[in-house]
XYZ file of N, CA and C in Angstrom:
750
model
N 1.046 -1.074 -0.266
C -0.122 -0.016 0.047
C 0.878 1.275 -0.330
N 0.061 2.619 -0.337
C 0.907 3.708 0.053
C 0.625 4.362 1.689
N 1.537 5.302 1.235
C 0.954 5.807 3.127
C 0.194 7.229 2.617
N -0.393 7.781 3.205
C -0.859 9.029 2.994
C -0.279 9.823 2.511
N 0.684 10.506 2.849
C 2.273 11.103 1.886
C 2.648 10.907 0.730
N 1.588 9.489 0.213
C 1.445 8.817 -1.580
C 3.623 8.381 -2.034
N 3.943 8.006 -0.062
C 5.474 8.083 -0.670
C 5.075 6.383 -0.970
N 6.089 5.639 -2.023
C 6.301 4.813 -2.767
C 6.637 3.550 -1.468
N 5.647 2.145 -1.169
C 5.915 1.709 -0.270
C 5.748 0.226 -0.767
N 5.363 -0.019 -2.078
C 5.052 -1.444 -2.446
C 6.295 -2.159 -3.161
N 6.107 -3.425 -2.695
C 7.662 -4.188 -3.611
C 7.298 -4.900 -4.713
N 8.112 -4.965 -5.440
C 7.960 -5.496 -6.772
C 6.577 -6.602 -7.045
N 6.502 -7.161 -5.915
C 5.681 -8.489 -5.850
C 4.398 -8.239 -5.539
N 4.309 -7.400 -4.837
C 3.376 -6.304 -4.198
C 2.553 -5.510 -5.224
N 3.698 -5.180 -6.271
C 3.203 -3.942 -7.454
C 2.729 -5.092 -8.706
N 3.287 -5.784 -8.923
C 2.939 -7.011 -9.520
C 1.475 -7.621 -9.449
N 1.126 -7.724 -7.948
C -0.352 -8.600 -8.035
C -1.169 -7.388 -7.878
N -0.864 -6.323 -7.308
C -1.761 -4.934 -7.496
C -2.621 -4.813 -9.012
N -1.746 -5.110 -9.734
C -1.641 -4.751 -11.186
C -2.069 -5.771 -11.651
N -2.281 -7.028 -11.527
C -2.327 -8.142 -11.972
C -1.683 -8.320 -13.108
N -0.260 -8.517 -12.689
C 0.835 -8.957 -14.087
C 1.943 -9.510 -13.685
N 2.657 -10.234 -13.917
C 3.672 -10.792 -13.267
C 4.687 -9.696 -12.921
N 5.932 -10.222 -11.849
C 6.976 -9.728 -11.409
C 8.002 -9.293 -12.867
N 7.839 -10.673 -13.358
C 8.613 -10.636 -15.287
C 8.438 -9.322 -15.705
N 7.140 -9.268 -15.912
C 6.024 -7.890 -16.895
C 6.892 -6.761 -16.288
N 6.769 -6.478 -15.161
C 7.153 -5.233 -14.384
C 8.887 -4.877 -14.526
N 10.058 -6.201 -14.803
C 10.904 -5.747 -15.007
C 11.141 -5.433 -16.234
N 10.197 -6.099 -17.401
C 10.189 -6.308 -18.636
C 9.716 -4.570 -18.711
N 8.715 -4.297 -18.473
C 8.677 -2.899 -18.509
C 9.612 -1.665 -18.345
N 10.071 -1.956 -17.287
C 11.379 -1.059 -16.364
C 12.332 -0.895 -17.326
N 12.961 -2.352 -17.327
C 14.126 -2.403 -18.688
C 13.592 -1.659 -19.585
N 12.281 -1.384 -20.123
C 12.307 -0.410 -21.281
C 11.910 0.561 -21.364
N 12.162 1.496 -20.206
C 11.922 2.993 -19.535
C 10.061 3.015 -19.660
N 9.558 2.167 -19.714
C 7.954 2.109 -19.751
C 7.301 2.532 -18.394
N 8.334 2.567 -17.444
C 8.039 3.215 -16.155
C 9.378 3.684 -15.567
N 8.934 4.314 -14.371
C 10.100 5.100 -13.645
C 10.795 4.506 -12.872
N 12.089 4.337 -12.061
C 12.934 3.336 -11.884
C 11.925 2.991 -10.067
N 12.420 2.309 -9.429
C 11.554 2.712 -8.186
C 12.525 3.778 -7.053
N 12.057 3.356 -5.835
C 12.693 4.708 -4.490
C 13.335 3.221 -4.007
N 14.426 3.378 -3.769
C 15.566 2.840 -3.389
C 15.439 2.468 -1.575
N 14.851 1.857 -1.035
C 14.691 2.089 0.334
C 15.637 1.151 1.409
N 15.402 0.995 2.646
C 16.071 -0.070 3.288
C 16.887 -1.308 3.024
N 17.906 -1.532 3.115
C 18.154 -3.215 2.585
C 18.138 -2.822 0.734
N 18.620 -2.019 0.209
C 18.411 -1.735 -0.650
C 17.273 -2.029 -1.786
N 16.260 -2.595 -0.971
C 15.089 -3.124 -1.776
C 13.947 -1.568 -2.428
N 14.039 -1.871 -3.898
C 13.046 -0.936 -4.808
C 11.747 -0.897 -4.077
N 10.843 0.523 -4.070
C 10.177 0.650 -3.622
C 8.979 1.713 -4.347
N 7.740 0.447 -4.826
C 6.844 0.947 -5.982
C 5.639 1.986 -5.094
N 5.091 3.265 -5.715
C 4.560 3.492 -5.597
C 2.799 3.820 -6.695
N 1.500 5.245 -5.991
C 0.415 4.791 -7.022
C 0.896 5.304 -8.520
N 2.256 6.204 -8.684
C 2.249 6.568 -9.750
C 2.006 5.148 -10.510
N 3.474 4.543 -10.361
C 3.890 2.887 -10.916
C 2.430 1.837 -11.465
N 1.479 1.835 -10.360
C 0.455 1.317 -10.552
C -0.202 1.951 -11.526
N -0.735 3.535 -11.694
C -1.500 4.057 -12.687
C -0.773 3.859 -14.175
N 0.833 3.754 -14.065
C 1.495 3.378 -15.577
C 1.298 2.049 -15.830
N 1.431 1.029 -15.053
C 0.977 -0.371 -15.409
C -0.325 -0.298 -15.984
N -1.416 0.548 -15.405
C -2.510 -0.265 -15.921
C -2.393 0.350 -16.885
N -2.497 1.815 -17.521
C -2.140 2.775 -18.555
C -1.647 1.801 -19.967
N -0.312 0.759 -19.524
C 0.103 0.208 -20.808
C -0.811 -1.383 -20.823
N -1.135 -2.027 -19.901
C -1.865 -2.428 -20.116
C -3.096 -2.562 -20.903
N -3.509 -1.360 -20.642
C -4.990 -0.736 -21.075
C -4.431 -1.227 -22.818
N -3.551 0.006 -23.074
C -3.560 0.015 -24.365
C -2.589 -1.795 -25.268
N -2.315 -1.919 -24.561
C -1.698 -3.691 -24.826
C -3.285 -4.195 -24.960
N -3.848 -4.166 -23.764
C -6.079 -4.587 -24.669
C -6.449 -3.994 -26.375
N -5.630 -2.955 -25.951
C -6.486 -2.506 -26.961
C -5.751 -3.038 -28.656
N -4.981 -3.874 -28.450
C -4.420 -3.961 -29.745
C -3.175 -2.886 -30.129
N -2.474 -1.754 -29.334
C -1.305 -1.495 -29.400
C -0.475 -2.092 -29.316
N 0.847 -2.083 -30.459
C 2.300 -2.740 -30.112
C 3.104 -1.626 -29.012
N 3.647 -2.662 -28.454
C 4.759 -1.864 -27.559
C 5.624 -0.929 -28.084
N 5.801 -0.876 -29.682
C 6.537 0.231 -30.073
C 5.616 1.385 -29.939
N 4.320 1.560 -30.258
C 3.224 2.399 -30.304
C 3.139 3.176 -28.893
N 3.117 1.771 -28.099
C 2.343 2.351 -26.336
C 3.977 3.131 -25.811
N 5.561 2.726 -26.335
C 6.120 3.418 -25.899
C 6.446 5.126 -26.656
N 6.349 4.966 -27.871
C 5.888 6.601 -28.228
C 4.832 7.316 -27.827
N 3.947 6.736 -27.388
C 2.783 7.229 -26.357
C 3.097 7.680 -25.327
N 3.650 6.799 -24.620
C 4.233 7.466 -23.436
C 5.323 8.731 -23.416
N 6.282 8.318 -24.575
C 7.013 9.194 -24.621
C 6.848 10.874 -24.973
N 5.199 10.966 -25.605
C 4.654 12.510 -25.768
C 4.175 12.691 -24.231
N 3.699 12.222 -23.367
C 3.585 11.977 -22.404
C 3.638 13.128 -21.504
N 3.759 14.274 -20.479
C 4.151 15.438 -20.019
C 4.984 14.629 -18.768
N 5.956 15.077 -18.621
C 7.223 13.932 -17.567
C 6.174 14.091 -16.021
N 5.235 14.878 -15.573
C 4.827 15.351 -14.756
C 3.531 14.962 -14.048
N 2.989 13.907 -15.228
C 1.770 13.706 -14.382
C 1.479 12.373 -13.824
N -0.089 13.282 -12.758
C -0.153 12.259 -11.179
C -0.565 11.524 -11.502
N -1.032 10.425 -10.695
C -2.086 8.755 -10.650
C -2.891 9.443 -11.517
N -3.582 11.079 -11.424
C -5.178 10.839 -11.719
C -5.135 11.553 -13.103
N -4.064 11.736 -13.145
C -3.866 12.321 -14.844
C -3.748 10.504 -16.053
N -2.588 9.723 -15.114
C -2.701 8.578 -15.746
C -3.871 8.215 -15.786
N -4.556 7.625 -15.471
C -6.172 7.226 -14.842
C -6.979 7.795 -15.828
N -7.237 9.510 -16.135
C -8.051 10.249 -17.289
C -7.248 9.656 -18.914
N -6.048 9.237 -18.622
C -5.132 8.965 -20.323
C -5.847 7.239 -20.335
N -5.815 6.759 -19.355
C -6.676 5.339 -19.478
C -7.872 5.331 -19.918
N -8.379 5.939 -19.461
C -10.304 6.315 -19.510
C -10.581 6.637 -20.992
N -9.417 7.529 -21.253
C -9.225 7.635 -23.243
C -9.290 6.512 -23.678
N -8.191 6.008 -23.516
C -7.565 4.681 -24.270
C -8.907 3.876 -24.351
N -8.951 3.724 -23.120
C -10.665 2.456 -22.826
C -11.527 2.568 -23.787
N -11.730 4.011 -24.096
C -13.064 4.591 -24.784
C -12.799 4.455 -26.387
N -11.579 3.623 -27.033
C -11.155 3.609 -28.716
C -11.875 2.621 -29.026
N -12.058 1.722 -28.499
C -12.578 0.624 -28.162
C -14.278 -0.085 -28.433
N -15.153 -0.779 -28.519
C -16.439 -1.129 -27.813
C -16.000 -1.763 -26.918
N -17.063 -2.003 -26.202
C -17.421 -2.603 -25.131
C -16.645 -3.836 -25.248
N -16.025 -4.811 -23.955
C -15.488 -5.674 -24.476
C -16.407 -7.089 -22.987
N -16.443 -7.849 -23.307
C -17.189 -8.750 -22.370
C -16.292 -10.260 -22.550
N -15.539 -10.327 -21.790
C -15.243 -11.706 -21.590
C -15.456 -12.934 -20.366
N -15.347 -13.727 -20.714
C -15.722 -15.123 -19.401
C -14.444 -15.532 -18.996
N -15.041 -15.780 -17.723
C -12.848 -15.686 -17.031
C -13.250 -16.383 -15.928
N -12.379 -17.351 -15.579
C -12.810 -17.962 -14.448
C -12.377 -17.400 -12.951
N -12.896 -17.703 -11.804
C -12.974 -17.336 -10.843
C -11.015 -17.068 -10.550
N -10.574 -17.791 -11.034
C -8.626 -17.771 -10.502
C -8.348 -16.335 -11.463
N -8.918 -16.884 -13.140
C -8.211 -15.268 -13.781
C -8.632 -14.246 -13.734
N -10.048 -14.357 -13.046
C -10.707 -12.786 -12.386
C -9.554 -12.234 -11.352
N -9.513 -13.302 -10.371
C -8.553 -12.370 -9.533
C -7.731 -12.179 -9.731
N -6.468 -12.975 -11.009
C -5.241 -12.454 -11.466
C -5.510 -11.235 -12.228
N -7.052 -10.807 -12.639
C -6.797 -9.390 -13.326
C -7.070 -8.386 -12.185
N -7.904 -8.940 -11.324
C -7.881 -7.907 -10.389
C -6.852 -7.534 -9.377
N -6.049 -8.352 -9.415
C -4.838 -8.162 -8.531
C -4.874 -8.617 -7.509
N -6.275 -8.989 -7.286
C -5.935 -9.137 -5.820
C -7.662 -10.664 -5.824
N -7.144 -10.828 -4.184
C -8.198 -12.471 -4.133
C -9.304 -11.469 -3.693
N -10.473 -12.149 -4.521
C -11.708 -11.781 -3.829
C -13.072 -12.446 -3.253
N -13.344 -11.910 -2.389
C -14.508 -12.595 -1.479
C -15.745 -12.651 -1.964
N -16.131 -13.805 -1.404
C -17.643 -13.163 -1.921
C -18.799 -12.234 -2.103
N -18.316 -11.263 -0.748
C -18.945 -9.959 -1.005
C -18.246 -9.138 -1.730
N -16.938 -9.152 -2.245
C -16.302 -8.469 -3.004
C -17.323 -8.514 -4.429
N -16.986 -10.039 -4.989
C -17.729 -10.025 -5.979
C -19.748 -9.693 -6.313
N -19.608 -9.801 -4.969
C -21.070 -9.148 -5.137
C -21.182 -8.080 -5.513
N -20.451 -7.159 -5.294
C -20.404 -5.389 -5.074
C -19.730 -5.417 -6.536
N -18.976 -6.425 -7.038
C -18.293 -5.711 -8.582
C -20.033 -6.323 -9.432
N -20.463 -7.554 -9.296
C -22.220 -7.608 -9.916
C -22.891 -6.375 -9.402
N -23.388 -6.150 -8.582
C -23.983 -4.886 -8.219
C -23.651 -3.690 -9.131
N -22.426 -3.049 -9.858
C -21.827 -2.388 -10.591
C -21.775 -2.757 -12.039
N -22.402 -4.098 -11.879
C -22.046 -4.476 -13.367
C -21.240 -4.747 -14.191
N -20.059 -4.808 -13.292
C -18.325 -5.643 -13.714
C -18.319 -6.961 -13.964
N -19.365 -7.469 -13.468
C -19.372 -9.169 -13.375
C -20.615 -9.755 -13.491
N -20.363 -10.821 -13.946
C -21.836 -11.479 -14.041
C -21.242 -13.028 -13.759
N -22.459 -13.957 -12.820
C -22.041 -14.853 -12.845
C -22.150 -15.996 -14.012
N -22.082 -16.989 -14.480
C -21.948 -17.822 -15.142
C -21.624 -18.776 -15.193
N -22.464 -19.652 -14.406
C -22.349 -20.915 -13.803
C -21.097 -21.056 -13.351
N -20.233 -22.151 -13.948
C -18.488 -22.173 -12.932
C -17.823 -20.445 -13.440
N -18.070 -20.013 -14.092
C -17.322 -18.755 -14.158
C -17.957 -17.334 -14.683
N -17.264 -16.441 -14.834
C -18.157 -14.771 -14.746
C -17.583 -14.368 -16.014
N -18.981 -13.616 -16.849
C -18.959 -12.405 -17.534
C -17.926 -11.475 -17.248
N -17.172 -10.924 -17.755
C -16.837 -9.882 -17.151
C -16.383 -8.645 -17.898
N -16.595 -7.562 -18.236
C -16.630 -6.090 -18.356
C -14.888 -5.639 -18.319
N -14.226 -6.165 -19.076
C -12.936 -5.613 -18.999
C -12.916 -4.507 -18.760
N -13.031 -3.479 -19.566
C -13.236 -1.615 -19.600
C -12.848 -1.304 -18.378
N -14.105 -1.779 -17.559
C -14.626 -1.292 -15.945
C -14.243 -2.309 -14.811
N -13.687 -3.437 -15.387
C -13.494 -4.033 -13.949
C -12.003 -3.340 -12.884
N -11.230 -2.852 -13.890
C -10.044 -1.767 -12.606
C -10.470 -0.990 -11.779
N -11.670 -0.197 -12.445
C -12.554 0.916 -11.910
C -13.166 0.152 -10.808
N -13.720 -1.157 -11.426
C -14.788 -1.682 -10.129
C -13.703 -2.256 -8.802
N -12.931 -3.012 -8.905
C -11.831 -3.004 -7.911
C -11.300 -1.854 -7.005
N -11.364 -0.911 -7.836
C -10.297 0.313 -7.251
C -11.917 0.551 -6.199
N -12.939 0.681 -6.766
C -14.237 1.026 -5.508
C -14.295 0.016 -4.632
N -13.760 -1.190 -5.112
C -14.208 -1.963 -3.456
C -13.436 -1.384 -2.225
N -12.247 -0.507 -2.436
C -11.739 0.252 -1.002
C -12.151 1.239 -1.109
N -13.109 2.050 -1.526
C -13.955 2.959 -1.409
C -14.658 2.842 0.588
N -14.465 3.956 1.294
C -15.146 3.590 2.248
C -16.880 4.522 2.192
N -17.315 3.755 1.243
C -19.044 4.561 0.701
C -19.539 2.922 0.589
N -20.991 3.080 0.677
C -21.736 1.935 0.806
C -21.823 1.546 -0.398
N -22.143 0.371 -0.827
C -22.740 -0.380 -2.196
C -23.941 0.600 -2.716
N -24.846 1.274 -1.709
C -25.991 1.544 -2.173
C -25.388 3.420 -2.740
N -24.322 4.113 -1.898
C -24.335 5.101 -2.514
C -24.015 5.134 -3.883
N -22.460 4.044 -3.840
C -21.866 3.784 -5.272
C -22.872 3.403 -6.214
N -23.704 2.881 -6.021
C -24.928 2.541 -6.755
C -25.228 3.810 -7.731
N -26.016 4.706 -6.181
C -26.614 6.113 -6.872
C -25.604 7.027 -7.500
N -24.624 6.434 -7.401
C -23.391 8.007 -7.406
C -23.754 7.143 -9.172
N -23.289 6.005 -9.716
C -23.593 5.231 -10.880
C -24.465 5.868 -11.736
N -25.639 5.473 -11.270
C -26.927 6.458 -11.701
C -27.061 7.528 -12.130
N -26.409 8.550 -11.498
C -26.516 9.927 -11.435
C -25.458 9.844 -12.915
N -24.277 9.894 -12.729
C -23.020 9.619 -14.315
C -23.621 8.900 -14.937
N -24.724 8.342 -14.874
C -24.945 7.084 -16.694
C -26.128 8.358 -17.201
N -26.935 8.913 -15.962
C -28.261 9.345 -16.511
C -27.467 10.900 -17.362
N -26.577 11.397 -16.641
C -25.873 12.680 -16.859
C -24.967 12.628 -18.449
N -24.354 11.538 -18.708
C -23.147 11.219 -19.390
C -24.365 10.534 -21.144
N -25.406 10.130 -20.755
C -26.225 9.994 -21.299
C -26.941 11.054 -22.627
N -26.792 12.405 -21.448
C -27.863 13.527 -21.836
C -26.769 14.368 -22.738
N -25.404 14.266 -22.059
C -24.163 15.092 -22.592
C -23.842 14.413 -24.265
N -23.842 12.591 -23.989
C -23.856 12.202 -25.202
C -24.769 12.685 -26.218
N -26.156 12.769 -26.128
C -27.031 12.689 -26.937
C -26.805 14.607 -27.501
N -26.711 15.361 -26.625
C -26.627 16.449 -27.289
C -25.390 16.878 -27.352
N -24.380 16.284 -27.433
C -22.963 16.126 -28.801
C -23.347 15.827 -29.910
N -23.951 14.308 -29.987
C -24.257 13.631 -30.920
C -24.822 14.476 -31.653
N -26.243 15.053 -31.477
C -26.666 15.867 -32.003
C -26.078 17.401 -32.987
N -24.812 17.799 -32.104
C -24.617 19.118 -32.824
C -23.425 18.268 -33.144
N -22.966 17.342 -33.339
C -22.544 16.841 -34.500
C -22.934 16.324 -35.966
N -23.698 15.683 -35.656
C -24.912 15.339 -37.036
C -25.398 16.984 -37.733
N -25.825 17.192 -36.868
C -26.108 18.983 -37.672
C -24.788 19.716 -38.760
N -23.913 19.562 -37.698
C -22.286 19.634 -38.928
C -21.895 19.179 -39.647
N -21.931 18.109 -39.796
C -21.395 17.512 -40.935
C -23.080 16.437 -41.799
N -24.121 17.216 -41.881
C -25.142 17.039 -42.320
C -25.062 16.865 -43.866
N -24.795 17.700 -44.175
C -23.856 17.682 -45.897
C -23.056 16.683 -46.391
N -22.157 16.151 -45.253
C -20.912 15.511 -45.629
C -20.796 13.833 -46.725
N -20.368 13.354 -47.239
C -20.166 12.100 -47.308
C -20.425 11.200 -46.114
N -21.219 9.791 -46.270
C -20.876 8.723 -45.196
C -19.361 8.390 -45.053
N -18.371 8.583 -45.611
C -17.205 7.852 -45.256
C -16.649 9.152 -44.272
N -16.749 10.610 -45.290
C -15.912 11.560 -44.186
C -17.007 11.506 -42.702
N -17.927 11.175 -42.707
C -18.579 11.194 -41.459
C -18.716 10.017 -40.180
N -17.860 9.132 -41.142
C -17.431 7.876 -39.796
C -16.079 8.082 -39.754
N -14.962 8.663 -40.513
C -13.926 9.195 -39.828
C -13.607 10.203 -39.112
N -14.543 11.152 -39.448
C -14.795 12.747 -38.444
C -15.261 11.487 -36.682
N -16.268 10.587 -37.036
C -16.298 10.089 -35.526
C -15.542 9.008 -35.182
N -14.379 8.522 -35.665
C -13.052 7.701 -35.605
C -12.128 8.917 -34.418
N -12.378 9.966 -35.134
C -11.079 10.989 -34.725
C -11.624 12.005 -33.315
N -13.176 12.249 -33.697
C -13.929 12.757 -32.659
C -14.097 11.986 -30.886
N -14.311 10.334 -31.601
C -14.146 10.220 -30.328
C -13.309 10.079 -29.332
N -12.005 9.569 -29.194
C -11.439 10.058 -28.054
C -11.399 11.385 -27.455
N -11.229 12.713 -28.668
C -11.380 14.226 -27.891
C -12.549 14.421 -27.324
N -13.237 13.777 -27.889
C -14.667 14.660 -26.577
C -14.574 13.597 -25.380
N -14.194 12.220 -25.688
C -14.624 11.961 -24.419
C -13.498 12.200 -23.207
N -11.861 12.879 -23.704
C -10.745 13.432 -22.822
C -11.396 14.822 -22.595
N -12.295 15.871 -23.244
C -12.548 16.772 -22.881
C -14.233 16.807 -22.101
N -14.719 15.603 -21.807
C -15.469 15.343 -21.287
C -15.142 15.014 -19.568
N -14.037 14.020 -19.656
C -13.144 13.818 -18.399
C -12.421 15.075 -17.729
N -11.907 16.052 -18.557
C -11.060 17.223 -18.109
C -12.227 18.129 -17.434
N -13.165 18.262 -18.375
C -14.223 19.170 -17.923
C -15.607 18.996 -16.625
N -15.056 17.563 -16.152
C -15.818 16.954 -15.208
C -14.847 16.229 -13.988
N -13.442 16.466 -13.910
C -12.431 16.461 -13.323
C -12.448 17.832 -12.804
N -12.423 19.014 -13.564
C -12.229 20.155 -12.907
C -13.656 20.583 -12.277
N -14.888 20.386 -12.347
C -15.769 20.724 -12.227
C -16.354 20.024 -10.524
N -15.697 18.522 -10.500
C -16.097 17.628 -9.456
C -14.915 18.770 -8.419
N -13.672 18.795 -8.828
C -12.785 19.631 -7.844
C -13.239 20.780 -7.048
N -13.689 21.937 -8.048
C -14.018 22.806 -7.461
C -15.588 22.536 -6.725
N -16.208 21.426 -6.706
C -17.335 21.046 -5.693
C -16.659 20.540 -4.635
N -15.924 19.638 -4.763
C -15.904 18.981 -3.577
C -14.587 20.188 -2.600
N -13.808 21.536 -3.342
C -13.447 22.189 -2.845
C -14.210 23.025 -1.894
N -15.323 23.304 -2.719
C -16.484 24.404 -1.808
C -16.888 23.713 -0.508
N -16.909 22.351 -0.655
C -18.149 21.584 0.020
C -16.628 21.223 1.153
N -15.753 21.052 1.096
C -14.492 21.089 2.227
C -14.479 22.590 2.683
N -14.515 23.529 2.075
C -14.302 24.329 2.455
C -15.401 25.483 3.661
N -17.045 24.598 3.240
C -18.245 25.218 4.333
C -17.956 24.263 5.169
N -17.672 22.906 5.347
C -17.609 21.895 6.303
C -16.571 22.538 7.167
N -15.522 22.680 6.401
C -14.347 23.438 7.848
C -14.940 24.648 8.285
N -15.675 25.687 7.789
C -16.379 26.938 8.408
C -16.961 26.191 9.711
N -17.906 25.495 9.206
C -19.168 24.918 10.113
C -18.720 24.006 11.124
N -17.603 23.373 11.037
C -17.002 22.106 12.106
C -16.179 23.080 12.884
N -17.280 22.984 14.224
C -16.212 23.332 15.299
C -15.259 23.041 15.822
N -15.361 22.263 15.494
C -13.339 21.462 15.854
C -12.419 22.117 15.300
N -12.642 22.667 13.701
C -11.635 23.332 13.156
C -10.953 25.054 13.745
N -12.172 25.494 14.691
C -11.776 26.546 15.623
C -10.472 26.138 16.484
N -10.225 27.517 17.547
C -9.309 27.097 18.512
C -9.517 25.795 19.462
N -8.809 25.065 19.600
C -9.441 23.957 20.744
C -9.353 24.430 22.056
N -8.985 25.769 22.427
C -8.924 26.281 23.336
C -10.560 27.019 24.316
N -10.576 27.315 22.774
C -12.317 27.939 22.907
C -11.661 29.204 22.683
N -13.020 29.703 22.637
C -12.779 31.815 22.411
C -12.022 32.169 23.740
N -11.261 32.937 23.345
C -10.349 33.362 23.596
C -10.663 35.198 23.645
N -10.948 35.359 25.136
C -10.962 36.572 25.401
C -10.020 37.458 26.156
N -10.521 38.800 26.024
C -8.908 38.980 27.154
C -9.178 38.499 28.396
N -8.020 38.379 29.036
C -7.865 37.567 30.426
C -8.242 38.797 32.071
N -8.689 38.093 32.806
C -9.593 38.907 33.715
C -8.604 39.378 34.772
N -8.890 40.201 35.294
C -8.390 40.648 36.538
C -7.206 41.392 35.729
């Protein structure tokens, strides 16, 4: 795991398990320069953190979408060097939007390998409630594009009802935004050839997704900042713990 200061604390074995890959894969990516070097801790043990996890997730997503290693290397070289794990997660979401939904049939063992962690019955039930997995006899039908997000949500300290309510809100607003954007694009290219329309759609898809993600990210950040500022003003614990300090008596 990582500390509150986001200091790298994962060993290479823990990193591989969390990312759902092998140690050999981590070392291969590191050797190709796709991952930053670990922080060397006591006893010369390399330690990895959230950035390494986020980069591994992005690399695996690009491979899942059929990108070659050379193409992945070119893509990563073009990214700003100071991207945060959150920024990398946005890039992964954009990459995931390039391909249609992918549903795979996985065994319990393979599902846990992809998740990068053991999954208890409660974990599987929560993933099923989020429409990430669906039991299918002895195996599971898994939405590969949502699996990593669903696994990350397992550790969020929110009730399942809250997560599902948030998912409903996001889905409804996303559909409304998609409908309005599609209408704008249809009106803009109404007179063009069908092949031109398809080409434009293919190019616009990742750009629109990134624009939506970036706009939502900034809006949510503003909302959370306002909420925390308000909570800080209203929480009496934010005041001087000694209480109001009037003038000394006598």
